[in-house]
Short mmCIF file of C-alpha atoms and ligand atoms in Angstrom, two decimals:
data_model
loop_
_atom_site.label_atom_id
_atom_site.label_comp_id
_atom_site.label_asym_id
_atom_site.label_seq_id
_atom_site.Cartn_x
_atom_site.Cartn_y
_atom_site.Cartn_z
CA MET A 245 25.27 1.06 -6.42
CA THR A 246 22.31 2.08 -8.32
CA ASN A 247 19.51 4.63 -7.07
CA ILE A 248 16.31 4.08 -6.72
CA LEU A 249 14.19 6.86 -6.35
CA VAL A 250 11.23 5.98 -3.57
CA THR A 251 8.41 8.29 -2.88
CA GLY A 252 6.96 8.32 0.28
CA GLY A 253 9.85 6.15 1.56
CA ALA A 254 8.71 7.41 5.16
CA GLY A 255 5.71 5.71 5.22
CA TYR A 256 4.45 2.13 6.05
CA ILE A 257 4.81 0.12 2.69
CA GLY A 258 7.70 2.61 1.35
CA SER A 259 10.00 2.10 4.47
CA HIS A 260 9.65 -1.54 4.25
CA ALA A 261 10.33 -1.22 0.23
CA CYS A 262 13.55 0.85 1.32
CA LYS A 263 14.50 -2.03 3.86
CA ALA A 264 13.60 -4.58 0.68
CA LEU A 265 15.36 -2.58 -1.98
CA LYS A 266 18.74 -2.13 0.38
CA ALA A 267 18.94 -5.59 0.92
CA ALA A 268 19.08 -6.39 -2.90
CA GLY A 269 21.91 -4.29 -3.48
CA TYR A 270 20.23 -0.88 -4.29
CA THR A 271 20.61 2.41 -2.79
CA PRO A 272 16.89 3.58 -2.04
CA VAL A 273 16.57 7.67 -2.11
CA THR A 274 13.53 8.95 0.22
CA TYR A 275 11.15 11.65 -1.01
CA ASP A 276 8.61 12.30 1.19
CA ASN A 277 6.53 15.42 2.57
CA LEU A 278 6.47 13.95 5.75
CA VAL A 279 2.54 14.83 6.17
CA THR A 280 1.67 10.96 6.84
CA GLY A 281 5.31 9.76 7.19
CA TRP A 282 7.78 10.04 9.72
CA GLN A 283 11.37 10.81 9.18
CA ASP A 284 12.89 7.87 11.88
CA ALA A 285 11.61 5.34 9.53
CA VAL A 286 14.10 6.31 6.64
CA LYS A 287 16.53 4.06 7.58
CA PHE A 288 17.82 2.59 4.84
CA GLY A 289 19.25 5.43 2.52
CA PRO A 290 19.30 8.81 2.11
CA PHE A 291 16.23 11.37 2.75
CA GLU A 292 14.89 14.00 0.49
CA LYS A 293 12.18 16.29 1.99
CA GLY A 294 9.77 17.11 -0.84
CA ASP A 295 6.14 17.50 -2.14
CA LEU A 296 5.00 15.51 -5.29
CA ASN A 297 3.67 19.14 -6.48
CA ASP A 298 7.12 20.71 -5.82
CA ARG A 299 8.80 20.23 -9.58
CA ALA A 300 11.54 21.88 -9.03
CA ARG A 301 12.42 19.98 -6.19
CA LEU A 302 11.69 16.80 -7.83
CA ASP A 303 14.03 18.27 -10.51
CA GLU A 304 17.01 19.13 -8.16
CA VAL A 305 16.46 15.30 -6.78
CA PHE A 306 16.55 13.68 -10.10
CA ALA A 307 19.87 15.53 -10.75
CA LYS A 308 21.23 14.87 -7.71
CA TYR A 309 20.79 11.14 -7.33
CA ARG A 310 20.04 9.75 -11.29
CA PRO A 311 17.93 7.02 -9.88
CA ALA A 312 17.33 3.91 -12.60
CA ALA A 313 13.64 3.90 -11.43
CA VAL A 314 11.43 4.93 -9.58
CA MET A 315 9.02 3.24 -6.72
CA HIS A 316 5.95 5.61 -6.03
CA PHE A 317 4.16 4.97 -3.06
CA ALA A 318 3.95 8.53 -1.86
CA ALA A 319 -0.18 9.00 -1.59
CA LEU A 320 -3.14 9.94 0.96
CA SER A 321 -5.03 6.12 1.24
CA GLN A 322 -7.89 6.51 3.29
CA VAL A 323 -10.92 5.54 1.78
CA GLY A 324 -13.22 7.87 4.66
CA GLU A 325 -11.14 10.77 4.37
CA ALA A 326 -11.59 10.46 0.40
CA MET A 327 -14.86 10.74 0.51
CA SER A 328 -15.18 13.65 2.46
CA GLU A 329 -12.15 15.35 0.96
CA PRO A 330 -11.64 14.32 -2.89
CA GLY A 331 -10.35 17.37 -3.74
CA ARG A 332 -7.03 16.27 -1.63
CA TYR A 333 -7.19 13.24 -3.14
CA TRP A 334 -7.48 14.15 -6.94
CA ALA A 335 -4.50 17.00 -6.22
CA ASN A 336 -2.03 15.00 -4.09
CA ASN A 337 -2.55 11.32 -6.02
CA THR A 338 -3.64 12.32 -9.27
CA GLY A 339 -2.05 16.02 -9.85
CA GLY A 340 1.37 14.68 -7.74
CA SER A 341 1.58 11.76 -9.59
CA LEU A 342 1.49 13.46 -12.81
CA ASN A 343 4.04 15.96 -11.76
CA LEU A 344 6.49 13.43 -10.51
CA VAL A 345 5.81 11.37 -14.19
CA GLU A 346 6.48 14.60 -15.64
CA ALA A 347 9.47 14.80 -14.25
CA ALA A 348 11.16 11.19 -14.50
CA VAL A 349 10.74 11.30 -18.16
CA ALA A 350 12.09 15.01 -18.21
CA ALA A 351 15.20 13.27 -16.81
CA GLY A 352 15.07 10.26 -18.62
CA CYS A 353 14.20 7.86 -15.84
CA LEU A 354 11.66 5.60 -17.82
CA ASP A 355 11.24 2.65 -15.13
CA PHE A 356 8.16 3.62 -12.69
CA VAL A 357 6.78 1.59 -10.54
CA PHE A 358 3.15 2.42 -9.24
CA SER A 359 1.65 1.66 -6.10
CA SER A 360 -2.05 1.10 -6.86
CA THR A 361 -5.24 -0.53 -5.14
CA CYS A 362 -7.45 -2.98 -5.35
CA ALA A 363 -9.96 0.10 -4.51
CA THR A 364 -9.83 1.08 -8.17
CA TYR A 365 -12.02 -2.39 -8.82
CA GLY A 366 -14.92 -0.97 -6.61
CA GLU A 367 -18.12 -3.63 -6.14
CA HIS A 368 -18.35 -6.49 -8.53
CA ASP A 369 -20.87 -9.22 -7.20
CA ASN A 370 -19.25 -12.77 -7.03
CA VAL A 371 -16.60 -11.48 -9.88
CA VAL A 372 -12.96 -13.10 -9.91
CA LEU A 373 -10.87 -9.71 -9.51
CA ASP A 374 -8.19 -10.19 -12.28
CA GLU A 375 -6.46 -7.21 -13.87
CA ASN A 376 -8.62 -7.29 -16.65
CA THR A 377 -11.92 -6.54 -14.47
CA PRO A 378 -13.37 -3.47 -15.26
CA GLN A 379 -12.18 -0.43 -13.07
CA LEU A 380 -15.37 1.24 -11.27
CA PRO A 381 -14.06 2.45 -7.92
CA LEU A 382 -16.65 3.44 -5.31
CA ASN A 383 -14.59 6.18 -4.08
CA ALA A 384 -12.30 9.15 -4.51
CA TYR A 385 -9.12 7.28 -3.44
CA GLY A 386 -9.43 4.31 -5.70
CA ALA A 387 -10.94 6.95 -8.73
CA SER A 388 -7.39 9.27 -8.09
CA LYS A 389 -5.02 5.63 -8.42
CA ARG A 390 -6.93 4.91 -11.50
CA ALA A 391 -6.11 7.67 -13.18
CA VAL A 392 -2.42 7.40 -12.89
CA GLU A 393 -2.83 4.12 -14.14
CA ASP A 394 -4.14 6.31 -17.07
CA ILE A 395 -1.56 8.71 -16.75
CA LEU A 396 1.51 6.05 -17.01
CA LYS A 397 -0.27 4.50 -20.05
CA ASP A 398 -0.40 7.62 -21.98
CA PHE A 399 3.34 8.41 -20.79
CA GLY A 400 4.07 4.84 -22.27
CA ALA A 401 3.12 5.24 -25.45
CA ALA A 402 3.83 9.15 -25.84
CA HIS A 403 7.78 8.80 -24.09
CA GLY A 404 8.65 5.48 -23.57
CA LEU A 405 7.62 5.17 -20.00
CA ARG A 406 7.83 1.49 -18.60
CA SER A 407 5.61 0.73 -15.60
CA VAL A 408 4.80 -1.68 -13.82
CA VAL A 409 1.93 -1.19 -11.81
CA PHE A 410 0.77 -3.49 -8.57
CA ARG A 411 -2.91 -2.99 -7.26
CA TYR A 412 -2.57 -3.99 -3.40
CA PHE A 413 -4.91 -5.63 -1.75
CA ASN A 414 -5.21 -4.91 2.03
CA VAL A 415 -1.82 -4.66 3.19
CA ALA A 416 -1.01 -6.09 7.04
CA GLY A 417 1.91 -7.15 9.26
CA ALA A 418 5.23 -5.94 9.99
CA ASP A 419 8.77 -6.27 9.49
CA PRO A 420 9.70 -9.38 11.57
CA GLU A 421 13.03 -7.80 12.82
CA ALA A 422 10.37 -4.54 14.26
CA GLU A 423 12.93 -2.01 12.55
CA VAL A 424 9.55 -0.70 10.59
CA GLY A 425 6.18 -1.16 11.14
CA GLU A 426 2.80 0.25 10.71
CA PHE A 427 2.20 3.83 11.90
CA HIS A 428 -0.75 6.20 10.78
CA ARG A 429 -2.26 8.70 12.28
CA PRO A 430 -5.25 9.24 12.73
CA GLU A 431 -4.92 4.68 12.70
CA THR A 432 -7.93 3.96 10.23
CA HIS A 433 -6.47 0.13 9.35
CA LEU A 434 -8.53 -2.63 10.73
CA VAL A 435 -5.40 -4.78 12.09
CA PRO A 436 -3.35 -1.90 14.04
CA LEU A 437 -6.76 -0.88 15.39
CA VAL A 438 -7.24 -4.27 16.69
CA LEU A 439 -4.19 -3.89 18.19
CA ASP A 440 -4.27 -1.08 19.54
CA ALA A 441 -8.14 -2.34 21.31
CA VAL A 442 -6.23 -5.20 22.52
CA ALA A 443 -3.03 -3.12 24.31
CA GLY A 444 -5.97 -0.75 25.79
CA LYS A 445 -4.98 2.42 23.46
CA ARG A 446 -8.50 2.69 22.68
CA ASP A 447 -11.72 1.58 24.44
CA ALA A 448 -12.80 -0.68 21.48
CA LEU A 449 -12.61 -1.39 17.77
CA THR A 450 -16.19 -0.61 15.89
CA ILE A 451 -17.15 -2.97 13.32
CA PHE A 452 -18.28 -0.95 10.67
CA GLY A 453 -21.14 -2.85 9.51
CA THR A 454 -22.77 -6.37 10.11
CA ASP A 455 -25.41 -6.33 7.66
CA TYR A 456 -23.25 -7.31 4.25
CA ASP A 457 -24.05 -10.14 2.05
CA THR A 458 -21.00 -12.51 3.47
CA PRO A 459 -21.43 -15.46 6.25
CA ASP A 460 -20.99 -13.22 9.38
CA GLY A 461 -22.36 -9.96 7.55
CA THR A 462 -18.89 -8.32 8.00
CA CYS A 463 -17.05 -6.79 5.53
CA ILE A 464 -14.29 -9.49 3.05
CA ARG A 465 -10.79 -8.58 2.61
CA ASP A 466 -7.73 -10.20 1.25
CA TYR A 467 -4.66 -9.28 3.44
CA VAL A 468 -1.21 -9.70 2.30
CA HIS A 469 1.95 -9.23 4.60
CA VAL A 470 4.05 -5.89 3.63
CA CYS A 471 7.24 -7.80 3.68
CA ASP A 472 6.03 -9.98 1.00
CA LEU A 473 4.38 -6.68 -0.70
CA VAL A 474 8.02 -5.15 -1.23
CA ASP A 475 9.10 -8.47 -2.17
CA ALA A 476 7.39 -7.94 -5.53
CA HIS A 477 8.39 -4.89 -5.65
CA VAL A 478 12.04 -5.49 -5.83
CA LEU A 479 11.00 -8.46 -8.69
CA GLY A 480 8.34 -5.45 -10.44
CA LEU A 481 12.34 -3.56 -11.01
CA LYS A 482 13.99 -6.48 -11.96
CA TRP A 483 11.21 -7.20 -14.91
CA LEU A 484 11.76 -3.74 -16.25
CA GLU A 485 15.55 -3.65 -16.08
CA SER A 486 15.31 -6.98 -18.12
CA GLY A 487 13.44 -4.97 -20.72
CA LYS A 488 10.15 -6.55 -20.12
CA GLY A 489 7.35 -4.33 -21.05
CA SER A 490 4.73 -2.34 -18.92
CA GLN A 491 2.45 -4.58 -16.82
CA VAL A 492 -0.18 -4.63 -13.84
CA PHE A 493 -0.38 -7.10 -11.59
CA ASN A 494 -2.53 -7.90 -8.82
CA LEU A 495 -0.63 -8.35 -5.40
CA GLY A 496 -3.57 -10.25 -2.74
CA THR A 497 -3.29 -13.74 -1.79
CA GLY A 498 -6.78 -15.08 -3.42
CA SER A 499 -7.72 -15.64 0.30
CA GLY A 500 -10.72 -13.62 1.91
CA PHE A 501 -11.25 -12.71 5.57
CA SER A 502 -14.17 -11.47 7.34
CA VAL A 503 -13.38 -8.23 10.05
CA ARG A 504 -14.82 -10.93 12.54
CA GLU A 505 -12.57 -13.96 10.88
CA VAL A 506 -9.26 -10.70 11.64
CA MET A 507 -10.78 -9.91 14.90
CA ASP A 508 -10.77 -13.98 16.09
CA LYS A 509 -6.90 -14.86 15.23
CA ALA A 510 -6.22 -11.45 16.59
CA GLU A 511 -7.48 -13.20 19.79
CA ALA A 512 -5.45 -16.37 18.97
CA VAL A 513 -2.38 -14.48 18.60
CA THR A 514 -2.76 -12.45 21.35
CA GLY A 515 -4.55 -14.29 24.14
CA GLN A 516 -6.65 -11.42 24.53
CA LYS A 517 -9.66 -10.30 24.05
CA VAL A 518 -10.81 -7.62 21.42
CA PRO A 519 -13.36 -5.24 22.72
CA CYS A 520 -15.68 -4.37 20.39
CA ASN A 521 -18.92 -2.97 19.27
CA THR A 522 -20.89 -2.39 16.06
CA GLY A 523 -21.58 0.77 14.00
CA PRO A 524 -22.99 1.39 10.45
CA ARG A 525 -21.57 0.64 7.70
CA ARG A 526 -18.44 3.10 6.40
CA ALA A 527 -19.60 4.96 3.18
CA GLY A 528 -17.21 3.77 0.30
CA ASP A 529 -16.47 0.32 1.41
CA CYS A 530 -16.81 -2.60 -0.90
CA THR A 531 -18.45 -5.95 0.47
CA LYS A 532 -15.77 -8.09 -0.70
CA LEU A 533 -12.40 -7.70 -2.43
CA VAL A 534 -10.10 -10.78 -2.73
CA SER A 535 -7.86 -11.01 -5.54
CA GLY A 536 -8.40 -13.96 -8.40
CA SER A 537 -5.33 -13.45 -10.29
CA ILE A 538 -1.68 -15.25 -9.84
CA ARG A 539 -0.28 -13.55 -12.62
CA ALA A 540 2.36 -12.08 -9.76
CA VAL A 541 3.28 -15.76 -8.78
CA THR A 542 3.41 -17.04 -12.56
CA ASP A 543 4.68 -13.99 -14.84
CA LEU A 544 7.10 -12.31 -11.72
CA GLY A 545 8.07 -15.20 -9.87
CA TRP A 546 6.60 -13.93 -6.65
CA GLU A 547 6.32 -16.44 -3.49
CA PRO A 548 4.25 -15.01 -0.83
CA ARG A 549 5.85 -16.41 2.04
CA ARG A 550 4.61 -14.55 5.51
CA SER A 551 0.90 -13.73 4.37
CA THR A 552 -0.97 -16.06 6.28
CA LEU A 553 -3.27 -14.12 8.70
CA GLU A 554 -1.29 -15.69 11.88
CA THR A 555 1.71 -14.36 10.74
CA MET A 556 0.58 -11.07 9.47
CA ILE A 557 -0.94 -10.25 13.01
CA ALA A 558 1.68 -11.66 14.90
CA ASP A 559 4.76 -9.55 13.01
CA ALA A 560 2.11 -6.45 13.78
CA TRP A 561 1.62 -7.29 17.04
CA LYS A 562 5.44 -8.19 18.03
CA TRP A 563 6.29 -4.53 16.19
CA HIS A 564 3.07 -3.06 18.51
CA LYS A 565 4.83 -4.04 21.21
CA THR A 566 8.27 -2.32 20.58
CA GLY A 567 7.04 1.19 21.68
CA HIS A 568 7.49 2.80 18.46
CA TYR A 569 3.94 2.73 17.87
CA GLU A 570 1.47 5.06 19.50
CA ALA A 571 -2.24 5.54 19.08
N1 UFG B 218 -13.10 -1.80 9.81
C1 UFG B 218 -13.73 -1.95 10.72
N2 UFG B 218 -13.15 -1.23 11.58
C2 UFG B 218 -12.46 -0.05 11.50
C3 UFG B 218 -11.81 -0.05 11.03
C4 UFG B 218 -11.87 -1.02 9.56
O1 UFG B 218 -14.83 -2.33 10.48
O2 UFG B 218 -12.00 0.63 12.73
C5 UFG B 218 -13.01 -2.96 8.35
C6 UFG B 218 -13.44 -1.82 7.25
O3 UFG B 218 -15.03 -1.62 7.11
C7 UFG B 218 -13.24 -2.59 6.09
C8 UFG B 218 -11.81 -3.65 6.93
O4 UFG B 218 -12.23 -3.58 8.21
O5 UFG B 218 -14.36 -3.64 5.86
C9 UFG B 218 -10.68 -3.44 6.50
O6 UFG B 218 -10.36 -1.89 6.42
P1 UFG B 218 -9.51 -0.73 6.18
O7 UFG B 218 -9.32 0.54 6.62
O8 UFG B 218 -8.15 -1.82 7.26
O9 UFG B 218 -9.21 -1.30 4.91
P2 UFG B 218 -9.57 -1.07 3.44
O10 UFG B 218 -10.31 -2.23 2.77
O11 UFG B 218 -10.84 -0.16 3.68
O12 UFG B 218 -8.41 -0.29 2.84
C10 UFG B 218 -7.41 -0.22 2.52
C11 UFG B 218 -6.37 0.86 2.83
C12 UFG B 218 -6.64 1.14 0.98
C13 UFG B 218 -6.70 0.41 -0.07
C14 UFG B 218 -7.56 -1.08 0.43
C15 UFG B 218 -7.33 -1.67 -0.52
O13 UFG B 218 -6.71 1.70 3.56
O14 UFG B 218 -5.70 2.39 1.23
O15 UFG B 218 -7.20 -1.20 1.39
O16 UFG B 218 -5.80 -2.18 -0.53
F1 UFG B 218 -6.80 0.85 -1.05
#
């Protein structure tokens, strides 16, 4: 079977990607330093512990498995933390990715699928966010990811690296079979925090800002189911395998939901109230991030199947109730 090196395979999205890769006939080889990932989530292929900034370890793993491609998920991904500790974001997300790209090129592994983010776009009033929208990130998280996109372009031109870059909107939900799910420590993402509040694992959800220029005053995001997201990655791999060139794709549904709408839907799905209070805006947050592109659908053949708010919350709730998840 074809090996695929999956950095961050012990994390939320990476573990779902490993499941999808295995189902598609690949062997996902997880490379993860377990700083934010957890080893129990590595269920679908071999595990190699290692850091992106450890070049000798990366060389060893490339030599051992001779992967046909890299799927690069490993990253720090909290906007708030990126505002207070930007150095860690540049060192890990950008420096670590540069190291990984250099190791891949040295090993002759030239197909590369990269997790980028809509946070690279920043604030654009009333602009449809498509892949050609200028990237003006508001935080070091987005900036550190944008820089990796530049690295991939340069290595493409100089060394023939072929890359598929996915700019994720807000990923939510969990494997409907609940083999893997979302698990961050500390948790900062809206959907699991809402479910924590419902389950009484925290006192209340704090809504970060109610004075945004949106219909209900709370931020609007485009939520995409993690299983749909990783399906796009398998299609991205096949895109590269079939010899198509480097390309960038937004991964969002094009529908935006406010923080309050997410809470309302969670109440409908769980049948319970979401205890909440309101707080100030969180630094680094954009008012509205909604995809305005269907390139992934038209060019890649992506068909999101589970990305309704209701299904995302229901699948996340199912995972929550397995007990694997602890706040
Ligand atoms: N929010 C709250 N209260 C909370 C947590 C979040 O009101 O306790 C709000 C945020 O202010 C934001 C929305 O809920 O308006 C979503 O916040 P998340 O933290 O769940 O997600 P972000 O939009 O900040 O960012 C996430 C990931 C990033 C990624 C980005 C876009 O954290 O890695 O989506 O893909 F880049």
